[in-house]
């Protein structure tokens, strides 16, 4: 079962990669500056590569072990009641996902370490040129990530359709194909987590360490060539903000599309593509988003030194979003039939293709609003940042209180937008709507990433300019780009967390379907306990991440202090610091410290799922999602606001009528806030969205294996409403029909009683249904309204797992069998 | 329907109040020291009273308005399907709760402002005497709070039983009595929230303000008489840590008992007390806990100057807990029948009185473990505090990172204990078990509060000693008491948050019952949206609270700076600072700033409940509970750890082999952490447990009014399993019986088919049930497995609210009526 349109998806990805190659060649061709600049850039590139190699080495063990476990898991077939649709091929899929994710990070880092020095050189000429080089560098990464994702997902899907001989959408073979494809996403997202956390620890350990000794103790400027940690700091921008983010967004992008595909597979669509259209739609939209991202890059340019770089980026971003939105209208109309329904009616009602389009619009609106809100909370000159500046006037402590308070406050509007987005997209197209809204948001990932990656390139370019002691105007131009980069980084995070929340809900829905539960009822005590435990995980994850930065930064501080002490002549530019020692400290620390948080994310769903079953795991996922989104927004925005509060002092700020500048007491307080904010905004904050998605994907992958497990169900409650009703019916009225009397009557007598009491036909039918085919009252033996459930009707099949029905010894074997048919 | 045992409860309360009066008279009789000490103590008492009056004035408006609304709400009777059992008397109940809560705070503050100076005077003699005075002060408050609660609840319950002519436990009249009693808890908890938040803002604004200018800028010691904010600081200890905490624990205590009573009312207990025993049990245990708290106080004494005060307090605490645990075994056996069940079987299975006792033990164990864990995370010399000390070595920022990291990490064990406690107590006695576990934990509130309140009294005593320039040894003794007080304050908070979580779950369960829903399914998008919004509320609440402290502290700093500038001679002890101006700033700021967070807690459940119905509100409550517990633990422990990290510098600490003392750079960094931690641990952190309980109580009170409302249900899903099954049965197999063929068969043909296929009797009965009494196939007209639900059986009654069943136009009127009988 294939269709020509299937080949369109990887084709669009190939177009993206071709454009990427052209842009990449253009960047490489640019002038890389004088020998000194090239030497410094060489250190950075070498350090970055060293980190990637060390990281890959550790991760390759993980990939091999996890791959073997997955291959083994693929050999299970499950029971007749809970068949497992998987295959050992899932391990291949997993490895490909992991490798592509790592490769996406590599592409970005490779181009970034070339673009940085070329941007510095370009900045010697004009702002316009510098923007062009740095933004093209970012674009290469964006296109690389999106291109690889689209090609990977699209072509694997084609391969799996054929490999598993899929004949229809709602077939077991399709379930296998999708489960195996989930392995791709698992691979991508696992690597993303380690890359983001490891890179985040690296960059902030170096940054905090370099600042604490260099700026605060030695009094030398940021990026000063005399600071032994300065190369590590610049390497950090590449491994954290570029490679880490590349792997992160690759994982998010894949997870979002996959979640929509999983739900799409459950949709009954009478279309021209063998019912494949709901599965295809997210991939096609992603492909188009990639193309429109390329179009959007054409708008990113400035002419004069005074033109606004932010406006240029916004123009590019909004135009690619708008074009994708418009295009998706036509795509939705071309692909989808007018109406669709779910194969399993419990999933929801019929919905229309117009509803799907509306949901995409909701997704784009949510993303846009999240960006705007995030910008408000982190931008200079706005109320939140101004309040932190004012509170810096009374010292370090009030600055911290101010930032924490702003961060917490900044969760309100995003959560309301998100809640509205969930309700809205759900209203328009049910669970598929929620999922496609996320896919719509993520469609322009290439553009989003180009804008994001341009920031660290500009930051690095500034660093090289400073280290090479280039003229003031060069640093001025790179600072201009860097400042814009800070804002785009913040808005990018708002965007990412919103998409993660929507994606998680979609994954959540997919998980529920595959694990065979119909609800996640937090009124059940074990599920509520799961919710608590899930809510706690982002806290311990954040704790580990920021503590790791604190520890690694202390090591860095001690090493820098040692070099200043033991290597004479550094401060007089007579001796060169041992940069590589600092690089090694960051590398080692980040690799070591990324393991514990990563393990929590990967292992906790497995433990909870296998011990307590899918419903408790569902509760845990909900807890992780809610708490993770809140902690992500809180930490990212607090960090961004502190950063810009500190930056505001460079131009001078007025507190209680007095002007304060750099080196003043309030400025020192603001530096404290910025330092606290560093791990918040670049290590733990942005990891939250990977954490929640990764845990959802792990749960999705193990879902078939835990289907049917249950733990500590509230007896009777989980039993389906029918049983409860039946218990009452022997002593209570059914309509006007007194059922308590029927137990001692024949069917005929009961019918007569019903008639005499004026029961209507439904009520009478209900009474009659108490008798079996032979006219025997099948409830007899249960006098009065006992608490023992009665298993005598087919609808008692609906009693859910492990309930009292099955334990009731008074129920005879065949009845028990029927009653407990779906029980395990 | 009354019983003599009912009168036991208020009687035990009266015993508590009599002992309180004796102890209070004893404290008043002690020597209040010289004239100067009395003058200073007079300032403090006057300032505290001024705050209480200002607070009461504002709150009286609130009580009047809310009381009128409640009286009006009591006039509604609801519909036949969703009757509302309430009465205008709820407003009286509410007012009594509010007044008693305020009065409980007043008792504590009144005795604390007497005991403080008397403790100072006693400390001139011996540690033993000082402990006796301060602990007796705390005991007065503990007994007052618990005594008022037990008398209030116990006697109101007797009054309402007679007023509403309650004849049986499971009657509408009893529902009214309990709903009206919920008003008492609502009143108590509302006042508690305002008192805690207002008091918390007051005390920390004064504390932070006094420290920032006094200690940091002017270099004078804490509690120096020259500091204009010092009186406000000492007043703050009384209004925040005493009056605020008194109202807080009064509210918690009442809420916990009430929640258990609400659930107790749903239990079918065949006992010697007309079935009242499950309702009585929490009140009786509370009464006994009060008596054993009195017994426990006898153990709190030291003989020598070197005896451990902490051990003395622990002995008193553990002995009262152990005695209560043992006594509850006998009480449970005396009151409860051997087995109990729920009137509504959907609530859970039968459980035993041994299970109830086991649940109480689980509650006591959870409380004890929480205290131990909290102590570990906040005590001097343990790993967490040591790590913060070490990170102070590299500056303010790393100190903050360290504290935040410790606070986040400290959520792990408490959450696991809590999750285990929920599962365990639920395992032993279902929802009643969870609730009675919380009641067991809270039984020794009097003792807990005595230990808690002794801390601020000792703190004040030290302040008076410092201000009166008494000999070093006096301050030494009060410092000893104060240090112990810091630890007990931290463990008290751990205890409080655990009990709040369990109580909330019990209130949650009570809410579900009254609002007429059977599940809170977070798989439904609107419910998940509710969960997100609920999770966000503790963040905005905390943000408002700590920002308020920051703002008020800034006002305080500016006022103190002004006085130092404009009043010559302060520093030379020649002029007296204008203490009352600082008192006024704190008073005004706290009253103003407590309103917004209070309003959020009170109004948000009302808005969500009425707009979106009980299930979405349930999702929101779950979000608030999880996020509130996490934020409460995080903030309280981070604050406690920062505080003790700072205190560790007083005796000197070793960082990297070097000793550091007060006034060193690392010490300054630790002061920053302590200042950030102040609003965390004394304003927003401890408010979290009131927030989650208050929102649950508000929801409980409005539950009857929103019963039956629903919003954006996922169609078909909410429809009950029976309907879904029926849809399939026309095309799918029912056992071996192919139902899709039956649609075109007569009943006889179908029966023959069943026989020929070897269906067993159950399967055949199921097939037969597809025909009505006249042998007509009642599903006909629905060809194949349509998505249209089939309404033809009485068990279709189980379709829940608003589902497609009722909208299906193909269903004839009488059938529709039956199908939708329980729908609204």
XYZ file of N, CA, C and O in Angstrom, chain B residues 446-522:
308
model
N -2.150 20.259 68.614
C -1.881 21.112 69.769
C -0.405 21.054 70.132
O 0.240 22.093 70.362
N 0.148 19.839 70.147
C 1.562 19.673 70.472
C 2.432 20.292 69.391
O 3.405 20.999 69.665
N 2.085 19.981 68.162
C 2.835 20.489 67.012
C 2.915 22.008 67.068
O 3.956 22.614 66.831
N 1.798 22.605 67.393
C 1.708 24.066 67.406
C 2.464 24.641 68.595
O 3.099 25.705 68.488
N 2.408 23.936 69.722
C 3.163 24.400 70.894
C 4.641 24.475 70.542
O 5.327 25.458 70.865
N 5.119 23.436 69.837
C 6.532 23.399 69.463
C 6.836 24.485 68.429
O 7.877 25.134 68.479
N 5.914 24.666 67.501
C 6.106 25.684 66.466
C 6.109 27.087 67.057
O 6.920 27.932 66.679
N 5.166 27.349 67.940
C 4.985 28.722 68.433
C 6.063 29.093 69.437
O 6.361 30.269 69.619
N 6.668 28.096 70.046
C 7.740 28.390 70.996
C 8.923 29.069 70.293
O 9.597 29.916 70.869
N 9.132 28.718 68.999
C 10.235 29.301 68.229
C 10.176 30.825 68.152
O 11.103 31.509 68.596
N 9.105 31.388 67.610
C 9.048 32.849 67.534
C 9.060 33.534 68.907
O 9.560 34.656 69.022
N 8.524 32.875 69.925
C 8.584 33.475 71.267
C 10.047 33.606 71.704
O 10.488 34.658 72.181
N 10.816 32.510 71.459
C 12.233 32.552 71.820
C 12.972 33.591 70.986
O 13.854 34.308 71.485
N 12.595 33.681 69.710
C 13.205 34.657 68.807
C 12.985 36.071 69.342
O 13.905 36.895 69.445
N 11.736 36.345 69.704
C 11.380 37.642 70.292
C 12.138 37.898 71.585
O 12.603 39.008 71.840
N 12.229 36.848 72.394
C 12.925 37.001 73.674
C 14.364 37.420 73.438
O 14.892 38.319 74.122
N 14.980 36.789 72.411
C 16.346 37.165 72.069
C 16.410 38.610 71.613
O 17.323 39.359 71.965
N 15.422 39.011 70.800
C 15.380 40.392 70.321
C 15.309 41.370 71.469
O 16.028 42.390 71.500
N 14.451 41.072 72.438
C 14.312 41.977 73.584
C 15.606 42.015 74.395
O 16.043 43.079 74.852
N 16.249 40.850 74.528
C 17.525 40.811 75.251
C 18.551 41.698 74.556
O 19.263 42.476 75.196
N 18.602 41.603 73.226
C 19.565 42.405 72.465
C 19.245 43.901 72.572
O 20.120 44.720 72.826
N 17.974 44.199 72.397
C 17.580 45.613 72.444
C 17.811 46.209 73.828
O 18.105 47.385 73.973
N 17.614 45.379 74.871
C 17.809 45.873 76.231
C 19.265 45.769 76.657
O 19.579 46.050 77.810
N 20.129 45.350 75.753
C 21.559 45.198 76.038
C 21.821 44.400 77.317
O 22.595 44.798 78.165
N 21.122 43.265 77.419
C 21.333 42.383 78.570
C 22.651 41.615 78.388
O 23.198 41.588 77.288
N 23.137 40.984 79.473
C 24.420 40.265 79.379
C 24.414 39.182 78.297
O 23.362 38.636 77.961
N 25.598 38.901 77.815
C 25.816 37.932 76.742
C 25.140 36.592 77.022
O 24.561 35.967 76.144
N 25.228 36.106 78.264
C 24.725 34.762 78.581
C 23.209 34.666 78.393
O 22.678 33.617 78.047
N 22.522 35.768 78.593
C 21.067 35.761 78.384
C 20.776 35.505 76.908
O 19.986 34.626 76.535
N 21.448 36.285 76.085
C 21.280 36.121 74.640
C 21.708 34.712 74.218
O 21.133 34.116 73.321
N 22.729 34.202 74.868
C 23.186 32.844 74.571
C 22.074 31.831 74.787
O 21.825 30.968 73.952
N 21.370 31.987 75.920
C 20.285 31.040 76.205
C 19.128 31.187 75.216
O 18.591 30.195 74.727
N 18.786 32.427 74.928
C 17.669 32.590 73.976
C 18.080 32.124 72.580
O 17.258 31.586 71.839
N 19.350 32.335 72.219
C 19.820 31.856 70.910
C 19.729 30.347 70.826
O 19.387 29.793 69.771
N 20.059 29.692 71.905
C 19.942 28.240 71.958
C 18.500 27.821 71.636
O 18.247 26.975 70.774
N 17.565 28.463 72.322
C 16.148 28.143 72.067
C 15.756 28.484 70.628
O 15.055 27.725 69.954
N 16.232 29.634 70.159
C 15.873 30.101 68.826
C 16.363 29.133 67.741
O 15.635 28.837 66.779
N 17.594 28.634 67.903
C 18.148 27.707 66.908
C 17.292 26.454 66.809
O 16.982 25.970 65.707
N 16.870 25.941 67.979
C 15.980 24.780 67.963
C 14.663 25.149 67.286
O 14.100 24.375 66.520
N 14.222 26.357 67.568
C 12.973 26.824 66.962
C 13.028 26.829 65.447
O 12.037 26.527 64.777
N 14.209 27.142 64.878
C 14.323 27.138 63.421
C 14.118 25.741 62.856
O 13.466 25.564 61.829
N 14.705 24.766 63.524
C 14.544 23.393 63.039
C 13.095 22.930 63.183
O 12.517 22.351 62.264
N 12.494 23.215 64.357
C 11.106 22.776 64.523
C 10.189 23.481 63.529
O 9.220 22.903 63.060
N 10.520 24.727 63.195
C 9.696 25.431 62.209
C 9.742 24.695 60.879
O 8.722 24.502 60.213
N 10.945 24.258 60.479
C 11.083 23.559 59.202
C 10.337 22.228 59.221
O 9.591 21.908 58.286
N 10.527 21.445 60.298
C 9.852 20.148 60.322
C 8.343 20.336 60.409
O 7.582 19.587 59.820
N 7.918 21.366 61.124
C 6.481 21.653 61.201
C 5.897 21.895 59.820
O 4.785 21.468 59.506
N 6.691 22.562 58.982
C 6.196 22.835 57.629
C 6.079 21.558 56.812
O 5.148 21.396 56.017
N 7.047 20.656 56.986
C 6.965 19.377 56.282
C 5.714 18.605 56.676
O 4.989 18.062 55.835
N 5.459 18.606 57.964
C 4.271 17.974 58.508
C 3.000 18.601 57.906
O 2.094 17.906 57.446
N 2.986 19.922 57.900
C 1.783 20.629 57.437
C 1.498 20.346 55.970
O 0.347 20.143 55.573
N 2.551 20.286 55.151
C 2.300 20.115 53.723
C 1.835 18.690 53.433
O 0.973 18.470 52.570
N 2.360 17.733 54.194
C 1.911 16.352 53.994
C 0.450 16.208 54.381
O -0.346 15.593 53.660
N 0.085 16.802 55.517
C -1.311 16.680 55.922
C -2.215 17.406 54.928
O -3.320 16.957 54.627
N -1.711 18.519 54.387
C -2.526 19.246 53.410
C -2.774 18.401 52.174
O -3.883 18.375 51.634
N -1.745 17.694 51.743
C -1.916 16.876 50.543
C -2.943 15.776 50.784
O -3.831 15.553 49.957
N -2.845 15.105 51.920
C -3.810 14.041 52.207
C -5.212 14.622 52.385
O -6.200 14.080 51.887
N -5.292 15.742 53.106
C -6.599 16.365 53.296
C -7.216 16.769 51.970
O -8.412 16.590 51.745
N -6.378 17.315 51.101
C -6.913 17.742 49.808
C -7.465 16.563 49.048
O -8.498 16.679 48.386
N -6.772 15.440 49.129
C -7.285 14.267 48.426
C -8.641 13.860 49.004
O -9.563 13.511 48.264
N -8.755 13.954 50.343
C -10.031 13.619 50.962
C -11.116 14.615 50.540
O -12.249 14.233 50.208
N -10.763 15.898 50.521
C -11.732 16.909 50.099
C -12.133 16.691 48.646
O -13.279 16.869 48.251
N -11.150 16.342 47.858
C -11.276 15.990 46.458
C -12.318 14.874 46.290
O -13.229 14.947 45.470
N -12.162 13.835 47.108
C -13.084 12.709 47.053
C -14.484 13.165 47.453
O -15.481 12.806 46.814
N -14.547 13.990 48.509
C -15.842 14.498 48.940
C -16.477 15.333 47.833
O -17.672 15.236 47.542
N -15.650 16.128 47.165
C -16.122 16.972 46.069
C -16.696 16.136 44.934
O -17.767 16.424 44.399
N -15.972 15.080 44.582
C -16.435 14.219 43.494
C -17.819 13.656 43.822
O -18.727 13.656 42.991
N -17.968 13.209 45.079
C -19.249 12.647 45.466
C -20.381 13.656 45.344
O -21.420 13.384 44.745
N -20.156 14.843 45.888
C -21.241 15.828 45.925
C -21.530 16.408 44.555
O -22.661 16.729 44.222
N -20.503 16.525 43.724
C -20.742 17.160 42.423
C -21.304 16.173 41.409
O -21.580 16.553 40.276
N -21.444 14.932 41.805
C -22.143 13.987 40.933
C -21.351 13.481 39.747
O -21.926 13.009 38.780
N -20.017 13.578 39.792
C -19.240 12.975 38.713
C -18.649 11.680 39.255
O -18.577 11.472 40.461
N -18.246 10.806 38.346
C -17.722 9.524 38.817
C -16.240 9.388 38.543
O -15.611 8.447 38.996
N -15.682 10.297 37.769
C -14.266 10.188 37.436
C -13.756 11.569 37.056
O -14.533 12.469 36.717
N -12.455 11.749 37.144
C -11.815 12.963 36.639
C -10.787 12.480 35.644
O -9.684 12.083 36.007
N -11.182 12.500 34.385
C -10.395 11.832 33.364
C -9.503 12.838 32.651
O -9.956 13.616 31.821
N -8.204 12.822 32.971
C -7.308 13.810 32.377
C -7.018 13.516 30.917
O -6.308 14.262 30.262
